[in-house]
Tab-separated table of C-alpha atoms (C1' of nucleotides) in Angstrom:
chain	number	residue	atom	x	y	z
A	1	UNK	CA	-34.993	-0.295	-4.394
A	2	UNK	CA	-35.573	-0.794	-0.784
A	3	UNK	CA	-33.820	1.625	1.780
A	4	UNK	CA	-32.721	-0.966	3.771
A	5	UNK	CA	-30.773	-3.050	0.838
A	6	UNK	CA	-29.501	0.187	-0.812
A	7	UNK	CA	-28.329	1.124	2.494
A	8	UNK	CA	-26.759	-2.327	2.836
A	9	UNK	CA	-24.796	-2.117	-0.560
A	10	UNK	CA	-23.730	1.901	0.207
A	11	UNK	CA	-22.281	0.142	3.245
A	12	UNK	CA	-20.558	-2.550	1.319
A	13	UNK	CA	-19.174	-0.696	-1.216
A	14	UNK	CA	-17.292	1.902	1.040
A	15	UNK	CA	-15.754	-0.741	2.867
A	16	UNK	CA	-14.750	-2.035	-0.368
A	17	UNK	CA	-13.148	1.345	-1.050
A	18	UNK	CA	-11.504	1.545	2.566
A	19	UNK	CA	-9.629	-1.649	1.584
A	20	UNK	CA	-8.969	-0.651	-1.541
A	21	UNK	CA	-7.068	2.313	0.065
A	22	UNK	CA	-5.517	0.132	2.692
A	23	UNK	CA	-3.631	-2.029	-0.267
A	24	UNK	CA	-2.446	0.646	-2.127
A	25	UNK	CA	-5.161	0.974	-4.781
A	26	UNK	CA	-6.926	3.869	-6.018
A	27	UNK	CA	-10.232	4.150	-3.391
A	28	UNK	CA	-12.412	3.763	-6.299
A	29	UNK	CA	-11.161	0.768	-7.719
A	30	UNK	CA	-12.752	-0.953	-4.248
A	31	UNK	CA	-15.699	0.999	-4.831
A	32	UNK	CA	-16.262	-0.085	-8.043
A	33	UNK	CA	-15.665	-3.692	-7.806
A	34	UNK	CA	-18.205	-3.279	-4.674
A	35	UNK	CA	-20.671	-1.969	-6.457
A	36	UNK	CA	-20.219	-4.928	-9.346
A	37	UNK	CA	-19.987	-7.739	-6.942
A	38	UNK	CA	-23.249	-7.178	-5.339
A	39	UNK	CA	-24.904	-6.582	-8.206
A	40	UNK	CA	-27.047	-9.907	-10.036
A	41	UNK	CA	-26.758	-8.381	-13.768
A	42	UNK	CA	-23.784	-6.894	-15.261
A	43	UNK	CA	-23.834	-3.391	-14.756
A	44	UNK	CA	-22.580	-0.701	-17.832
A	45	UNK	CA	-20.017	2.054	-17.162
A	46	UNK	CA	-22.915	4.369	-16.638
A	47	UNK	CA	-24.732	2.230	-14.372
A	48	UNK	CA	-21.415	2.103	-12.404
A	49	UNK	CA	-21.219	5.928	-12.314
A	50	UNK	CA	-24.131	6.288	-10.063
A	51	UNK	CA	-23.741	3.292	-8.155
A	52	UNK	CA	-20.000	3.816	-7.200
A	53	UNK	CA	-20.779	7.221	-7.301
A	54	UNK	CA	-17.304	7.947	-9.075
A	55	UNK	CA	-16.588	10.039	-12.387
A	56	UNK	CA	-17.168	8.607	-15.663
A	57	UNK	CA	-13.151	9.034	-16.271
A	58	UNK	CA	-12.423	7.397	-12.984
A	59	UNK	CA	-14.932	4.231	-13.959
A	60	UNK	CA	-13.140	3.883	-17.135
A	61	UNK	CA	-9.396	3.868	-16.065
A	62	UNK	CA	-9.932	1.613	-13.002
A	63	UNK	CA	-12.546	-0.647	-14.206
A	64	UNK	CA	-9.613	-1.515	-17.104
A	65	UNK	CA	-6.845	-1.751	-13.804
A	66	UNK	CA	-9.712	-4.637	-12.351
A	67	UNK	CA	-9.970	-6.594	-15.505
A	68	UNK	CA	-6.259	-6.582	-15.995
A	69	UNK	CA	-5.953	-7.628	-12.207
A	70	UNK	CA	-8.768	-10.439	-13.037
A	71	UNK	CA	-11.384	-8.735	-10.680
A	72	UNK	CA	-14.479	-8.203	-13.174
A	73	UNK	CA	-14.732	-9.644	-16.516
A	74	UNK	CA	-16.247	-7.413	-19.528
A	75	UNK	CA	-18.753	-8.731	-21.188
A	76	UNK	CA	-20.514	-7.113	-24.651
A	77	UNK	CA	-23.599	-7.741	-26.112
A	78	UNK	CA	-24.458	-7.687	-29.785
A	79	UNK	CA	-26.325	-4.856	-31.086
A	80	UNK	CA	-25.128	-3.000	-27.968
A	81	UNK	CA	-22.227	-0.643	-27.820
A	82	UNK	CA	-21.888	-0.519	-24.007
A	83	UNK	CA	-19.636	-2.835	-22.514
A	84	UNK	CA	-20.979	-4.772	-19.566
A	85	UNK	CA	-19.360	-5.953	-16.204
A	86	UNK	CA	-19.690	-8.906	-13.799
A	87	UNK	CA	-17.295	-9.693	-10.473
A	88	UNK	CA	-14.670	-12.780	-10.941
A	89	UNK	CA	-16.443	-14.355	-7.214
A	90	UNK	CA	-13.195	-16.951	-6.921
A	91	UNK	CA	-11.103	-14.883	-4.454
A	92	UNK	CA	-8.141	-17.285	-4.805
A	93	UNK	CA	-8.013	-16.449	-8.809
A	94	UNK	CA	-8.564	-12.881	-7.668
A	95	UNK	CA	-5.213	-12.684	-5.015
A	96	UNK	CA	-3.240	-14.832	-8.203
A	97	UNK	CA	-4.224	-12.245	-10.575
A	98	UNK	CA	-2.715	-9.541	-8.037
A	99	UNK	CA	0.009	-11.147	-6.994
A	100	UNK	CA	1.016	-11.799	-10.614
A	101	UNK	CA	0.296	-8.569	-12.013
A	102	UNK	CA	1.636	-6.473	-8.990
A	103	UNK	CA	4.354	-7.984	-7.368
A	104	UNK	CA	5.335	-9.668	-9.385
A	105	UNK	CA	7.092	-6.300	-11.002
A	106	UNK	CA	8.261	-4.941	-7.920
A	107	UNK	CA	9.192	-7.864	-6.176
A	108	UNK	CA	12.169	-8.778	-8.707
A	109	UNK	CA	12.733	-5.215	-9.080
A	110	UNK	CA	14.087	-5.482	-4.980
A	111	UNK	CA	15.425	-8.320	-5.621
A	112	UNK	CA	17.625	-6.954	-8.558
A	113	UNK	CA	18.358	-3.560	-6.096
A	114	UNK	CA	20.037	-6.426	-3.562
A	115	UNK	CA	21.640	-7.703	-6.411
A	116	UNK	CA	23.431	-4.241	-7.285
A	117	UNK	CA	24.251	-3.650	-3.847
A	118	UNK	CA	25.766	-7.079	-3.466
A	119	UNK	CA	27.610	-6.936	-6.663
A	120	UNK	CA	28.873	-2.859	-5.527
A	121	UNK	CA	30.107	-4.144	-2.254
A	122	UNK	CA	32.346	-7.267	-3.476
A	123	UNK	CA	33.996	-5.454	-6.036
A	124	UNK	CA	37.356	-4.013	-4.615
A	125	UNK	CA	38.628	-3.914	-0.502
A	126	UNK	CA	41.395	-2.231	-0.760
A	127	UNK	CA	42.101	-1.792	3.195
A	128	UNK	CA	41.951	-4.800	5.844
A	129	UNK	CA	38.693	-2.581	7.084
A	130	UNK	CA	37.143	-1.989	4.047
A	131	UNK	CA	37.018	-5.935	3.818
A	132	UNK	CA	35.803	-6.842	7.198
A	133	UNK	CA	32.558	-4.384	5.880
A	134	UNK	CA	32.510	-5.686	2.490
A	135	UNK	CA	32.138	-8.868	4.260
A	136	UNK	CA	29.360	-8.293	6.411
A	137	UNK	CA	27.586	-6.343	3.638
A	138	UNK	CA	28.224	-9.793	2.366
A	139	UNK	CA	26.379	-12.032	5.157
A	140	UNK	CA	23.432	-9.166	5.313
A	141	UNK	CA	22.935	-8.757	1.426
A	142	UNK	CA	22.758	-12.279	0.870
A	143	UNK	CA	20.453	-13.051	3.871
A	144	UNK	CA	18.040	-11.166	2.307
A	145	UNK	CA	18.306	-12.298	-1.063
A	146	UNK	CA	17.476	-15.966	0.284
A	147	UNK	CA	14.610	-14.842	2.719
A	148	UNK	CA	13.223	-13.521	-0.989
A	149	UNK	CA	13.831	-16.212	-2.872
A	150	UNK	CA	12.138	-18.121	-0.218
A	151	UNK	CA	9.096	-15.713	-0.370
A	152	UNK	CA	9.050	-16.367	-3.792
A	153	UNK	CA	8.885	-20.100	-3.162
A	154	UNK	CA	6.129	-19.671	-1.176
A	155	UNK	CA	3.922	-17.711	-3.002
A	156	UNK	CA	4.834	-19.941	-6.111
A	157	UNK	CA	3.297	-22.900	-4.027
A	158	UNK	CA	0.719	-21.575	-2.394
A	159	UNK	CA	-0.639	-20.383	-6.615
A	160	UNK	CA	0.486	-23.891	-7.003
A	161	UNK	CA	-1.787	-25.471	-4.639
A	162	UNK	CA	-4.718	-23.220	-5.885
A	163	UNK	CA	-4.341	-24.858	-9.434
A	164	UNK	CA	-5.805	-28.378	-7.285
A	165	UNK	CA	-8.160	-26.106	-5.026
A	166	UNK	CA	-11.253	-27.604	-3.976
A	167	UNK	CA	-9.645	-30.638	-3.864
A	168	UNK	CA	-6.426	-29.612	-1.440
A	169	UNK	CA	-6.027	-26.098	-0.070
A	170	UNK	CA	-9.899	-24.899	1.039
A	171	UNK	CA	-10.065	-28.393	2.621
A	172	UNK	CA	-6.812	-27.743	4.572
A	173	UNK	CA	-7.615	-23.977	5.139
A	174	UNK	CA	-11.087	-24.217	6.215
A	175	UNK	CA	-13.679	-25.961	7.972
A	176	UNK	CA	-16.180	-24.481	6.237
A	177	UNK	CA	-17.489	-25.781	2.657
A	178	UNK	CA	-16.320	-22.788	-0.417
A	179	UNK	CA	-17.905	-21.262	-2.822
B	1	UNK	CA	34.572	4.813	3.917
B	2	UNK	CA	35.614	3.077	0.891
B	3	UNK	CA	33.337	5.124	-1.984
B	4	UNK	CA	32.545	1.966	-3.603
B	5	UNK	CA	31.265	0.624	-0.168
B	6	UNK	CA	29.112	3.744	0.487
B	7	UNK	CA	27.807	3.707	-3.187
B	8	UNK	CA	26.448	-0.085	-2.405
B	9	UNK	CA	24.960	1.452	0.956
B	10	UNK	CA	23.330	4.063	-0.818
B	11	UNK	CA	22.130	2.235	-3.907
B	12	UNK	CA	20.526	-0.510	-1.111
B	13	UNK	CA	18.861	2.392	1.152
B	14	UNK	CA	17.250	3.666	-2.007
B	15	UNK	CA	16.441	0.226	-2.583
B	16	UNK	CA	14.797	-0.035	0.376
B	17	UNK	CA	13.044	3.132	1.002
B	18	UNK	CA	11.303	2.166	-2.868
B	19	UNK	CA	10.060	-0.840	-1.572
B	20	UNK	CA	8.634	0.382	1.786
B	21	UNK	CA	6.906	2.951	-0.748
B	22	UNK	CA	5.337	0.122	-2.584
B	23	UNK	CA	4.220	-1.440	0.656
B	24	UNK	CA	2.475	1.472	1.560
B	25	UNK	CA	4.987	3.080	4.395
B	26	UNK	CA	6.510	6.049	4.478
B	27	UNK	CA	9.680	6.112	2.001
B	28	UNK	CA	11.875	7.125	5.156
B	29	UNK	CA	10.925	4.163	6.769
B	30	UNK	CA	12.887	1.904	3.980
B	31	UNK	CA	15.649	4.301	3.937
B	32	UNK	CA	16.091	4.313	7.898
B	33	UNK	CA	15.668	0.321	8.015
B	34	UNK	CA	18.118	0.169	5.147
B	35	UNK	CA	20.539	2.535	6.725
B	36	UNK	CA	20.165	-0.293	9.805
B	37	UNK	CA	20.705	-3.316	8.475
B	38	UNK	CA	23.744	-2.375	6.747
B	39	UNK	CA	25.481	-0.854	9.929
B	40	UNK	CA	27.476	-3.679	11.626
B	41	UNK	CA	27.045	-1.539	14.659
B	42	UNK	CA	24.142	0.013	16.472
B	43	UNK	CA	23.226	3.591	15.073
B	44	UNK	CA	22.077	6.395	17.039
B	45	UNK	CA	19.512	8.660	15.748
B	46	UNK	CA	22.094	11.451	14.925
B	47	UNK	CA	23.779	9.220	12.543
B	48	UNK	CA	20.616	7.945	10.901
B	49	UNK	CA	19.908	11.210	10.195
B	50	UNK	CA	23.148	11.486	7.922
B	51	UNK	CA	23.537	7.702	6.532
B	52	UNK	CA	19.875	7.793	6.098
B	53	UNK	CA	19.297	11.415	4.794
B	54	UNK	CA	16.045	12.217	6.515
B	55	UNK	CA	15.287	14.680	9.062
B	56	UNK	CA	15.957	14.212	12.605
B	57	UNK	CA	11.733	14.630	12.798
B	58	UNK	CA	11.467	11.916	10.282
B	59	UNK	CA	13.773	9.164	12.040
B	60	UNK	CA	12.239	10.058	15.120
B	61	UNK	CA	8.842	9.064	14.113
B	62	UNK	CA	9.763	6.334	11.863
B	63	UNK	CA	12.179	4.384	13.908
B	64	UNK	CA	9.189	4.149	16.972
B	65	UNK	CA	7.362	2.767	14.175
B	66	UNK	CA	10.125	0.402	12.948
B	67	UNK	CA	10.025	-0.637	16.404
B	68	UNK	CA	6.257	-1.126	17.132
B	69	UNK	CA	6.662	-3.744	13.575
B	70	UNK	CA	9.699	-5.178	15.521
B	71	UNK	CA	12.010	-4.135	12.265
B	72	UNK	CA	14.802	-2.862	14.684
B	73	UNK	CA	15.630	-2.912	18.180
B	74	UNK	CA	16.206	0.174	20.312
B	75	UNK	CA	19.313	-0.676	22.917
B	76	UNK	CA	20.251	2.032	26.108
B	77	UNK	CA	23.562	2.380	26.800
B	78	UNK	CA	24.526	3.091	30.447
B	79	UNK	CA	25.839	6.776	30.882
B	80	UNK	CA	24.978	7.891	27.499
B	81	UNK	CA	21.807	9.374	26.481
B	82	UNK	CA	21.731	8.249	23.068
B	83	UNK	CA	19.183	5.408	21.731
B	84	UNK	CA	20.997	3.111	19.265
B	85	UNK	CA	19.269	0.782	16.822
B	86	UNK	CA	19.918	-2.744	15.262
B	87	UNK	CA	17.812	-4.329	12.843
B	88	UNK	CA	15.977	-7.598	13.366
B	89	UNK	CA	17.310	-10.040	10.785
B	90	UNK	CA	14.639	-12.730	10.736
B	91	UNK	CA	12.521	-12.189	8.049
B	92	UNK	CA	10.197	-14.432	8.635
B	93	UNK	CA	9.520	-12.822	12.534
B	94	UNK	CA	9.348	-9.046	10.795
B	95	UNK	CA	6.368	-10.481	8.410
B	96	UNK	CA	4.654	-11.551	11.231
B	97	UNK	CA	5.547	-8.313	13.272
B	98	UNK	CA	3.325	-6.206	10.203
B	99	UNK	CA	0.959	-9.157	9.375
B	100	UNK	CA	0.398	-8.698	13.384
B	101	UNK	CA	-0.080	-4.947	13.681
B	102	UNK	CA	-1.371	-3.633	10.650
B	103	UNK	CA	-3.225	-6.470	9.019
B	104	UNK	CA	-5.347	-7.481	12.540
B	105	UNK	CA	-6.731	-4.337	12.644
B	106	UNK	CA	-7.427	-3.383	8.575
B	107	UNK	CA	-8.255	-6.890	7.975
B	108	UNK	CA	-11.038	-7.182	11.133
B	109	UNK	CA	-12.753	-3.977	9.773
B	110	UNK	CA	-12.957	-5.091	6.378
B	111	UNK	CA	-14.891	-8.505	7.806
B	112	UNK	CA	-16.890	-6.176	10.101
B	113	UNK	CA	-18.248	-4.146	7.073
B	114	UNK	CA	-19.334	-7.566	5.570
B	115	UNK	CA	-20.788	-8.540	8.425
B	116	UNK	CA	-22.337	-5.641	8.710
B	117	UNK	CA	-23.750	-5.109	5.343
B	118	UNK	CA	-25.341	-8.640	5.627
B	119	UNK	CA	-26.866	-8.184	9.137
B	120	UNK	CA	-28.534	-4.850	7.030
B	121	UNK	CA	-29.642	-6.544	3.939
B	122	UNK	CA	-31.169	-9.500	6.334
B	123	UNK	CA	-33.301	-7.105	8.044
B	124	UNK	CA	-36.274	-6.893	6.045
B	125	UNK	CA	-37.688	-8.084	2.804
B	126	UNK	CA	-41.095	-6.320	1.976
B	127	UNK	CA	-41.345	-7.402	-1.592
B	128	UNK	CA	-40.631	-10.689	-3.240
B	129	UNK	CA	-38.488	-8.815	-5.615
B	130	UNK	CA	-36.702	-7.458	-2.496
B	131	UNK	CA	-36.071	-10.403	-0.825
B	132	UNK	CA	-34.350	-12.123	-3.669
B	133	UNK	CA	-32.091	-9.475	-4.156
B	134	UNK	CA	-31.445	-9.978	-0.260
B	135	UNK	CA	-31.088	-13.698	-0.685
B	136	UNK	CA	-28.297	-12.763	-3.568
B	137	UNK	CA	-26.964	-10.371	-1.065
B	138	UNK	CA	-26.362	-12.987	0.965
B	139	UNK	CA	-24.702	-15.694	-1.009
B	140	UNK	CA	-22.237	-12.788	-2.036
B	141	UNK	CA	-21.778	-11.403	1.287
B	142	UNK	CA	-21.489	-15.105	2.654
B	143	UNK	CA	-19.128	-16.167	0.138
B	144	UNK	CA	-16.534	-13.032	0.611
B	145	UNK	CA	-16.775	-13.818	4.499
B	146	UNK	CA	-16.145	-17.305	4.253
B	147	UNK	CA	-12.886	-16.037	1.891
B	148	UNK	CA	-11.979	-13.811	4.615
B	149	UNK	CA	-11.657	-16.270	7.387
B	150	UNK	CA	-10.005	-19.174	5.288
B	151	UNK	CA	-7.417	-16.257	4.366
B	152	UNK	CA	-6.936	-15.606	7.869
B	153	UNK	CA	-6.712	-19.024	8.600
B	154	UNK	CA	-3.815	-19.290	5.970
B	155	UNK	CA	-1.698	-16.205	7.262
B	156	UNK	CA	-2.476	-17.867	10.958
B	157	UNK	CA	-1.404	-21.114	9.984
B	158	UNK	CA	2.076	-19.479	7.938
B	159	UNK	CA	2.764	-17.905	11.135
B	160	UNK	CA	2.447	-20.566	13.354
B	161	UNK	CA	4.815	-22.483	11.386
B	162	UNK	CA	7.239	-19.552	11.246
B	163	UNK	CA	7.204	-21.251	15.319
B	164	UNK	CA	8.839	-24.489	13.862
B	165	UNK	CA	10.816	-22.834	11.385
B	166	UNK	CA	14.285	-23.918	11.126
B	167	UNK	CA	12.980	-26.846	10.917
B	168	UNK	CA	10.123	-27.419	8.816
B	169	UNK	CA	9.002	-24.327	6.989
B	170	UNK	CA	12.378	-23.070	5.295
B	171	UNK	CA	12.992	-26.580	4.486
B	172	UNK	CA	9.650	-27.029	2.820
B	173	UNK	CA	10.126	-24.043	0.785
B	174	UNK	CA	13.789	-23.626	0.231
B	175	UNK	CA	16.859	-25.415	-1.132
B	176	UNK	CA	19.676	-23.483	0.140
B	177	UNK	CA	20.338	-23.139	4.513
B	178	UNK	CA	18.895	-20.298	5.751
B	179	UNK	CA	19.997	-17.656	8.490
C	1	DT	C1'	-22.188	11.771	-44.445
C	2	DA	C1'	-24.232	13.506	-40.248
C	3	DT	C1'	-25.824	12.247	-35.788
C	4	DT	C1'	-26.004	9.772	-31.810
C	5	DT	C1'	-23.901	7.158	-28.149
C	6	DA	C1'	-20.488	5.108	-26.159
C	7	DA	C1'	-15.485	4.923	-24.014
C	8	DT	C1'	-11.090	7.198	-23.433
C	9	DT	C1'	-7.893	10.747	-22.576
C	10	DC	C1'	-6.253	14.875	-20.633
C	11	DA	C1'	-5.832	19.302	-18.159
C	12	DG	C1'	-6.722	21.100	-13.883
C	13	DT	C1'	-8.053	20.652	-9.050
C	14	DT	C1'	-8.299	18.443	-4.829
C	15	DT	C1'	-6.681	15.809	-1.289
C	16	DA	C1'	-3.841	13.170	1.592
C	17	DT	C1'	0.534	12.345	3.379
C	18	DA	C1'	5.248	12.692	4.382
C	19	DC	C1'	8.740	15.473	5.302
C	20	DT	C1'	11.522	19.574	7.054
C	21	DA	C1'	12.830	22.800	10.333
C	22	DA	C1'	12.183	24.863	14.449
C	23	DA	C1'	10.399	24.941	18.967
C	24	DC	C1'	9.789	22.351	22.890
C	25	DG	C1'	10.358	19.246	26.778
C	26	DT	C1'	13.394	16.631	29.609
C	27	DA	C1'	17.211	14.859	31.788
C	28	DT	C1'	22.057	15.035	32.717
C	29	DT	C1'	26.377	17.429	33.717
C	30	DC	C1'	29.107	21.195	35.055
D	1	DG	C1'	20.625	26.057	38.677
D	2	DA	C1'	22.445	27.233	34.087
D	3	DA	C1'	23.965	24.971	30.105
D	4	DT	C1'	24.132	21.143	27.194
D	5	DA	C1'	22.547	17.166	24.639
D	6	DC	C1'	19.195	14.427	23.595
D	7	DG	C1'	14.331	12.844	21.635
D	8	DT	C1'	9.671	14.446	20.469
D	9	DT	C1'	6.128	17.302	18.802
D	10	DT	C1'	4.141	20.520	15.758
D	11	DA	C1'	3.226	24.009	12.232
D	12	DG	C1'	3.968	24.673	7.703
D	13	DT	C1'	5.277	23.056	3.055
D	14	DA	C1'	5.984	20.095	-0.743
D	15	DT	C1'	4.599	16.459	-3.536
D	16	DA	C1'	2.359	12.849	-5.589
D	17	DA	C1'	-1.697	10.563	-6.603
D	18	DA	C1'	-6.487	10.287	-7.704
D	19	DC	C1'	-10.495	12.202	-9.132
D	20	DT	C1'	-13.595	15.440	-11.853
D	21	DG	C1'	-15.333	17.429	-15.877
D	22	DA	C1'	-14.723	18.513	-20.489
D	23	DA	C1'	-12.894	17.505	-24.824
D	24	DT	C1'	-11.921	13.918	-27.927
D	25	DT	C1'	-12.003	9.763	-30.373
D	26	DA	C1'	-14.423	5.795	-32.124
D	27	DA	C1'	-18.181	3.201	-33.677
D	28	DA	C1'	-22.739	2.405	-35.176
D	29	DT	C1'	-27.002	3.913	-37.173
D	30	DA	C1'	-29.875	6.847	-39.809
DNA sequence: TATTTAATTCAGTTTATACTAAACGTATTC
DNA sequence: GAATACGTTTAGTATAAACTGAATTAAATA
C-alpha cells in the first residue's frame, strides 16, 4: 500500500485509540475499531493484529466489547472458520448502543446509591438538630435524584428522536446532508 | 452526629466518589464533592480531609479541580486564613462546566486527527488502485467529521438551552418542578 | 482419529494514575 | 523576627487495568 495512505490510516487509528482512552475504554478498543472502519473489506482477527498492531488476546476480548457495544458487526463466511469484521458507520446507533450498554448500568446504580442515602437519612431524628440536617439531606438528596431523572428523560428522547432520524434530528442538528 | 445521619453521609460519598470513577476522575474527587454537597455549611480543607477521608494532598489538588469544573465554590473569610467550599447545586450549569473544559479540548483533537488523516490520504494517488482506496478514505473520514460537528452542534444547542432553562428545557423534559 | 487452524482464556508483566506523607513556601500573629 | 497555621508541591508507593504471549479449547478437514 502507498506510504502516504498507510500513513494516513496509522494516523487515524491512534487517534481512534486516544479517544478511546479519553472515554474510559481500553486504548485498543479505539484502535481496533480504527483500523475496521477504514478498511473497504471485512478484516479477520489476524488481519486486525497487524493492522491495530495489538495482541491476538487483546483483538479477541475487545473486538467482542465492540460488537456488544454495536460498533462492528461479525460476519462469517461458509467454508471459512475465521470470523470477519465490518464498522456499524451510523454514529447515532453507535452512541445508543453505548449509552444502553454502559450507562445504562451505572447510571441506575447512582441513582439507587441516592436512594439509600435518602432512605438512611429520613429514618429516625431523634434531636431538634439532627432534624434540621435530616432535612436538608432531604432538599439536597432529592435535588439530585430529579436532576437524574431528568437526565434520564433526556437521553430517553434524544434515542427517541433517533428512532425518526433522517427525517427529524440530523435536519435540526445540522446543516449539512448525513450519511 | 446522629450515626444514622453520618452512615447516609458516608454511604452517599462512596456513592459519589464510584461515580466520579466511572466518569473517569479521580475517586477523591466524588468523595470530596460528596462530602460538599451534603455539608449545609461551607467546609474548609481540614475538615474535608476527615468527612471526606483523603489526604490533605489529595483535597488540595482535587478541590482546584472541582473548582476549575465549577462543582464547588471556594469563599475567603475576612481574618481567617482558611478557604471554605460550597457546592454548586445546578446540575445542569456543572454539565456544562465539564462539557466546557474537558470535552472542548478532547473533543477538538479527536476532529483534528480526522482532519488530519484526510488532508494525508488526499495528498496523492499514484495508482488507480490507490486512489480508490483514498476516495473510500474519504467518504469514511467525511462521514465521521460530519458526525462530529452535528454532535457538537447537539451538546451546543443543550447548553444554550440550559440559558432558558427554568423555563423551557426542564419543562420539556420533566414532570415534577425542579430546583 | 490425527492434524490443522482458528478463537479464547489465563498467568504474568507492564503501565498509568491516584494517593499518601512529608517537606516546603507563605502569610499572619505574637 | 520567631512561631504558627495554612495551602501546595513533590517524591515515593500502591493499585488497578490493560496488554502480551503462551496454553488451551473448539471446530473442521484429511
Amino acid at each position: 500500500m502507498n506510504t502516504t495512505l498507510s500513513h494516513a490510516r496509522q494516523n487515524f487509528i491512534q487517534g481512534m485509540s486516544r479517544i478511546s482512552h479519553f472515554w474510559g475504554f481500553p486504548r485498543a478498543m479505539g484502535a481496533i475499531f480504527g483500523a475496521i472502519y477504514l478498511s473497504p473489506e471485512a478484516l479477520s482477527l489476524d488481519e486486525l493484529v497487524e493492522q491495530a498492531a495489538v495482541s491476538k488476546g487483546a483483538i479477541s476480548t475487545n473486538v467482542r466489547q465492540l460488537e456488544r457495544l454495536g460498533m462492528v458487526h461479525k460476519h462469517i463466511r461458509i467454508g471459512d472458520r475465521k470470523d470477519y469484521y465490518t464498522a456499524e458507520t451510523d454514529f447515532w446507533k453507535i452512541i445508543k448502543g453505548i449509552l444502553r450498554e454502559r450507562e445504562k448500568n451505572e447510571f441506575n446504580a447512582a441513582l439507587r446509591t441516592v436512594d439509600e442515602s435518602l432512605a438512611l437519612s429520613q429514618s429516625e431524628n431523634s434531636t431538634p438538630e439532627e432534624a434540621e440536617l435530616a432535612a436538608f439531606y432531604k432538599t439536597r438528596l432529592e435535588a439530585m435524584q430529579r436532576f437524574f431523572h431528568n437526565l434520564d428523560n433526556l437521553v430517553a428522547t434524544v434515542m427517541a428522536l433517533d428512532e425518526l432520524r433522517q427525517t427529524t434530528i440530523q435536519r435540526l442538528f445540522s446543516n449539512t446532508s448525513d450519511q
